[in-house]
GROMACS .gro file of N, CA and C in nm:
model
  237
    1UNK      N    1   4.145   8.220   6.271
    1UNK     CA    2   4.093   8.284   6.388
    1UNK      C    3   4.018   8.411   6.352
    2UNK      N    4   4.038   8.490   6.276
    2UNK     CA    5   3.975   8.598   6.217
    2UNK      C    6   3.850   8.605   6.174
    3UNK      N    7   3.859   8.494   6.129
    3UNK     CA    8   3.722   8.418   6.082
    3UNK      C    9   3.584   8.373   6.155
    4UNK      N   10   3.698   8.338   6.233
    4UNK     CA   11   3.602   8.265   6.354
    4UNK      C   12   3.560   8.402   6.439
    5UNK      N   13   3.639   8.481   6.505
    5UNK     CA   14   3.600   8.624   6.550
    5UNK      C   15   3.469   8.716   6.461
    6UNK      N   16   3.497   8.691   6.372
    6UNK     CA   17   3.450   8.806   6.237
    6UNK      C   18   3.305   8.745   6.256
    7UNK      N   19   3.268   8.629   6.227
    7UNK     CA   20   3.174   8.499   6.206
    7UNK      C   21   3.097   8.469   6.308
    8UNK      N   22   3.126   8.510   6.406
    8UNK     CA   23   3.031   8.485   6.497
    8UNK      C   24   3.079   8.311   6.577
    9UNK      N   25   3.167   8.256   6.506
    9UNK     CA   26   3.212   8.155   6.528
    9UNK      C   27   3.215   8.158   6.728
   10UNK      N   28   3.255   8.261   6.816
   10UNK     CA   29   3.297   8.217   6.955
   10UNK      C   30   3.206   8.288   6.993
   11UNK      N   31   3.066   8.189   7.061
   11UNK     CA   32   3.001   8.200   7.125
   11UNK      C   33   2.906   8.324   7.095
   12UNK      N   34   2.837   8.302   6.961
   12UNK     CA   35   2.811   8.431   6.898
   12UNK      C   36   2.855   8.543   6.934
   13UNK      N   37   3.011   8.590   6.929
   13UNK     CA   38   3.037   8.714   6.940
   13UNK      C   39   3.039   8.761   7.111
   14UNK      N   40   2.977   8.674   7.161
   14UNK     CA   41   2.937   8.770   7.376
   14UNK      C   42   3.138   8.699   7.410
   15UNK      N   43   3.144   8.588   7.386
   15UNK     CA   44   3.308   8.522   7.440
   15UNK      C   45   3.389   8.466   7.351
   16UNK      N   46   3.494   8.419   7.403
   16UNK     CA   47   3.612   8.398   7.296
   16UNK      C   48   3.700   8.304   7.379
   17UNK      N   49   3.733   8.208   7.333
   17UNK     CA   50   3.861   8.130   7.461
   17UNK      C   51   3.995   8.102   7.288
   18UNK      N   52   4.122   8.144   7.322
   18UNK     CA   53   4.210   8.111   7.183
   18UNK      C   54   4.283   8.021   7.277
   19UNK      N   55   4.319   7.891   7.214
   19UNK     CA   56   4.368   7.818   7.255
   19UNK      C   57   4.507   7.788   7.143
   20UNK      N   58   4.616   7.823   7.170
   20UNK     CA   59   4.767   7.796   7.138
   20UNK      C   60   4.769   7.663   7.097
   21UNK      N   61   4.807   7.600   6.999
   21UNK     CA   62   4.845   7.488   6.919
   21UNK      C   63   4.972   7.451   7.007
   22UNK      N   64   4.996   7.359   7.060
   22UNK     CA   65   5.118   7.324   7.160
   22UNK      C   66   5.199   7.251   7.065
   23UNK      N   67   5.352   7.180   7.091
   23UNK     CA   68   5.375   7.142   6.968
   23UNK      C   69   5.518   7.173   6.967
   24UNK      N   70   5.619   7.101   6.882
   24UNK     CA   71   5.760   7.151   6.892
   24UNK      C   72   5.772   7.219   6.801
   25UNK      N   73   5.775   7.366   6.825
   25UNK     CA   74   5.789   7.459   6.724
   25UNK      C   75   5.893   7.550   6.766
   26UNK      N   76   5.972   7.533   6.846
   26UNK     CA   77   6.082   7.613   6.895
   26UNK      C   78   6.069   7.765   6.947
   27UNK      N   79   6.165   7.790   7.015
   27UNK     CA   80   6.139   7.992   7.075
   27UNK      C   81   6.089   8.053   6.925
   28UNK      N   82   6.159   8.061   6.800
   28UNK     CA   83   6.141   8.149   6.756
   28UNK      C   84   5.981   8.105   6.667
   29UNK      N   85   5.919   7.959   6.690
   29UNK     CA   86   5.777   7.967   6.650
   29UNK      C   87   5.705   8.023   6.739
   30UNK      N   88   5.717   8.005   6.878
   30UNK     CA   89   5.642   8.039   6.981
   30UNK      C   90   5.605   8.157   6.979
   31UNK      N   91   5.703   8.226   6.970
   31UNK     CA   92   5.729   8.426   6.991
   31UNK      C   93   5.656   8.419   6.844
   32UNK      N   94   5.665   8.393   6.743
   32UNK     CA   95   5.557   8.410   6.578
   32UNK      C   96   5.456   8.391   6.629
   33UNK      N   97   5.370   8.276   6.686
   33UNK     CA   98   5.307   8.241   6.703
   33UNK      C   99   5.209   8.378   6.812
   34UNK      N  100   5.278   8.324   6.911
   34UNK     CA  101   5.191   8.435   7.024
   34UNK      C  102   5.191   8.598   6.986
   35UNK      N  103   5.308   8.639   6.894
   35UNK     CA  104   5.331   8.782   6.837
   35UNK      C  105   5.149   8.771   6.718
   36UNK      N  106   5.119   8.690   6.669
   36UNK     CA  107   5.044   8.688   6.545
   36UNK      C  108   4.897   8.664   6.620
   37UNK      N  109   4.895   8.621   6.735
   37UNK     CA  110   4.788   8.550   6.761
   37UNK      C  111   4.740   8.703   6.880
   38UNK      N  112   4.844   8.802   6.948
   38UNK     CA  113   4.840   8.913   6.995
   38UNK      C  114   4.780   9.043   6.911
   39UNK      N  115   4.827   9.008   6.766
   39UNK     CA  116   4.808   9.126   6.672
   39UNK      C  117   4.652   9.064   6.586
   40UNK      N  118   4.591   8.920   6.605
   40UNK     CA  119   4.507   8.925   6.539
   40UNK      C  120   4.322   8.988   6.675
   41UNK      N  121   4.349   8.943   6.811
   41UNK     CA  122   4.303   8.978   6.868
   41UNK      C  123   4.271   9.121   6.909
   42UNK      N  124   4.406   9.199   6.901
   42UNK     CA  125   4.382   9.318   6.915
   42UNK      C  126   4.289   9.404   6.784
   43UNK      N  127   4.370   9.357   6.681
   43UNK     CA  128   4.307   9.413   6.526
   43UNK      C  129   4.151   9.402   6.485
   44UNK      N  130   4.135   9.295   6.579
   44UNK     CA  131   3.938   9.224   6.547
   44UNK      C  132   3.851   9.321   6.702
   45UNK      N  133   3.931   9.343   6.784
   45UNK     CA  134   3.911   9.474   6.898
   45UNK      C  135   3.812   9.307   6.979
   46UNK      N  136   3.893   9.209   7.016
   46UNK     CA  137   3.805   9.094   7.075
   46UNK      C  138   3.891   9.071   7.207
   47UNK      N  139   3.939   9.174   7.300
   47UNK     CA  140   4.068   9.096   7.388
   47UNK      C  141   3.957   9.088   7.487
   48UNK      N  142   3.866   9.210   7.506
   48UNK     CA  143   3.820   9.165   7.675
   48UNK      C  144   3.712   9.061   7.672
   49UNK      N  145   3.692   8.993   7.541
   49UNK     CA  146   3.605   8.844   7.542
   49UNK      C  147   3.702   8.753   7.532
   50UNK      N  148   3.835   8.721   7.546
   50UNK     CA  149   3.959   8.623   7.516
   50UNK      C  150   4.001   8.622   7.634
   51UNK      N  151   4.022   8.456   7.621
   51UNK     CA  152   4.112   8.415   7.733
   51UNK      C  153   4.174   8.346   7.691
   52UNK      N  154   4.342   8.317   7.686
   52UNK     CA  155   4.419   8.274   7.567
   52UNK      C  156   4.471   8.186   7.666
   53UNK      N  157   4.475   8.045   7.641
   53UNK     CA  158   4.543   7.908   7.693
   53UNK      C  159   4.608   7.840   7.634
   54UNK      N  160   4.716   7.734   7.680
   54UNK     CA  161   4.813   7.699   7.634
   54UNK      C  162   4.894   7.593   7.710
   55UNK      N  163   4.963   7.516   7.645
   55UNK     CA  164   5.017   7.412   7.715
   55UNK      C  165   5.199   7.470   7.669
   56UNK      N  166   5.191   7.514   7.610
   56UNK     CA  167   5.327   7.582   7.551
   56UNK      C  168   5.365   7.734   7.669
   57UNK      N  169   5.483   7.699   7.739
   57UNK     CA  170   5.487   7.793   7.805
   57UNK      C  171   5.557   7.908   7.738
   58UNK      N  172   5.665   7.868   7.654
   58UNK     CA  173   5.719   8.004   7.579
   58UNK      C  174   5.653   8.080   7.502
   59UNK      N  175   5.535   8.065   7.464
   59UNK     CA  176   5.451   8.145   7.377
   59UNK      C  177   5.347   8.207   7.492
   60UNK      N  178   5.334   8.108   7.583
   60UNK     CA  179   5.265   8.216   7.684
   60UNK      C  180   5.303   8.389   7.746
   61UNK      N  181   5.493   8.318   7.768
   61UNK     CA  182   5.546   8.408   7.861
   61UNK      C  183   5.589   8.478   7.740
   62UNK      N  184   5.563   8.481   7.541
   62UNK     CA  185   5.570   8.638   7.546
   62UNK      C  186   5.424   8.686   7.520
   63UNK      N  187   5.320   8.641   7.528
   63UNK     CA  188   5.242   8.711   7.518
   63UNK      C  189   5.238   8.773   7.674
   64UNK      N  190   5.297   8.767   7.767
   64UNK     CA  191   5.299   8.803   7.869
   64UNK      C  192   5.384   8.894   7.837
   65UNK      N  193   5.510   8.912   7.793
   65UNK     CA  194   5.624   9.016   7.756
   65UNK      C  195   5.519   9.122   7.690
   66UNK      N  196   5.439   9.107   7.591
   66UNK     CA  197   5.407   9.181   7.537
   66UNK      C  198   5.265   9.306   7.599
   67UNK      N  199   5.210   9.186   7.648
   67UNK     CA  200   5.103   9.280   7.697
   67UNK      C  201   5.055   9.188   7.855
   68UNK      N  202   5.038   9.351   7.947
   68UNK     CA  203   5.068   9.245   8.135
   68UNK      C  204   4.884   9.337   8.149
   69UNK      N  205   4.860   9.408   8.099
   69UNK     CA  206   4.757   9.478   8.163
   69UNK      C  207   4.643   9.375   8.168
   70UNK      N  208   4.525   9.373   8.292
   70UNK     CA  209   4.424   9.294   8.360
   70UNK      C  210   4.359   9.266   8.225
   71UNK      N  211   4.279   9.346   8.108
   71UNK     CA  212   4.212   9.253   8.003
   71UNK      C  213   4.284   9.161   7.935
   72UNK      N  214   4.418   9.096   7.957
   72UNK     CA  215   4.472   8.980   7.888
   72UNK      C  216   4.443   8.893   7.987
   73UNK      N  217   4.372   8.772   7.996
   73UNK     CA  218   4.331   8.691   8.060
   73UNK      C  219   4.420   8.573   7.984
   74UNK      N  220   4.539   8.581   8.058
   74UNK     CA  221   4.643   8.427   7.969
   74UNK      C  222   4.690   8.363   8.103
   75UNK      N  223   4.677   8.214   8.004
   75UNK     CA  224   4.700   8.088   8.143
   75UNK      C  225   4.789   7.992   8.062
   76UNK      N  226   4.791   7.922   8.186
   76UNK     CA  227   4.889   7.741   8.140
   76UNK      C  228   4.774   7.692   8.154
   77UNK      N  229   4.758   7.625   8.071
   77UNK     CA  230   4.636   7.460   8.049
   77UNK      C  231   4.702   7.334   8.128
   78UNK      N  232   4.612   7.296   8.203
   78UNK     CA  233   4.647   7.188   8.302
   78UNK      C  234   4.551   7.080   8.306
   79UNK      N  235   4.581   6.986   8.241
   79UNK     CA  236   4.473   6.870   8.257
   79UNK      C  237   4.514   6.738   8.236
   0.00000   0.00000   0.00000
């Protein structure tokens, strides 16, 4: 993902959508997961072009624990 941020990879740089790998990876992958995927967004300074989706609700609700303010744009994927 860093890569892809850094690279121009999402939408040359103007947007960003991170989409969560769904998957049986248990609470304590989920919370790794959304903890790593929180600290790589913030670190690349890309949150108010991210909108982070997911079919995995426990990794949603901690990136929700972690950060509630309006530029985190995080959802459930429904399709």
């Amino acid at each position: 993902m860093r890569h892809t941020i850094r690279h121009g990879g999402c939408f040359l740089g103007v947007a960003g959508c991170c989409v969560l790998r769904d998957g049986d990876h248990g609470r304590a992958g989920a919370d790794q997961l959304a903890d790593q995927l929180v600290d790589i967004v913030e670190d690349e300074r890309f949150v108010d072009r991210t909108m982070i989706m997911s079919m995995d609700q426990r990794a949603l609700g901690r990136i929700l624990e972690r950060r509630t303010g309006p530029e985190w744009r995080v959802g459930y994927c429904v399709f």
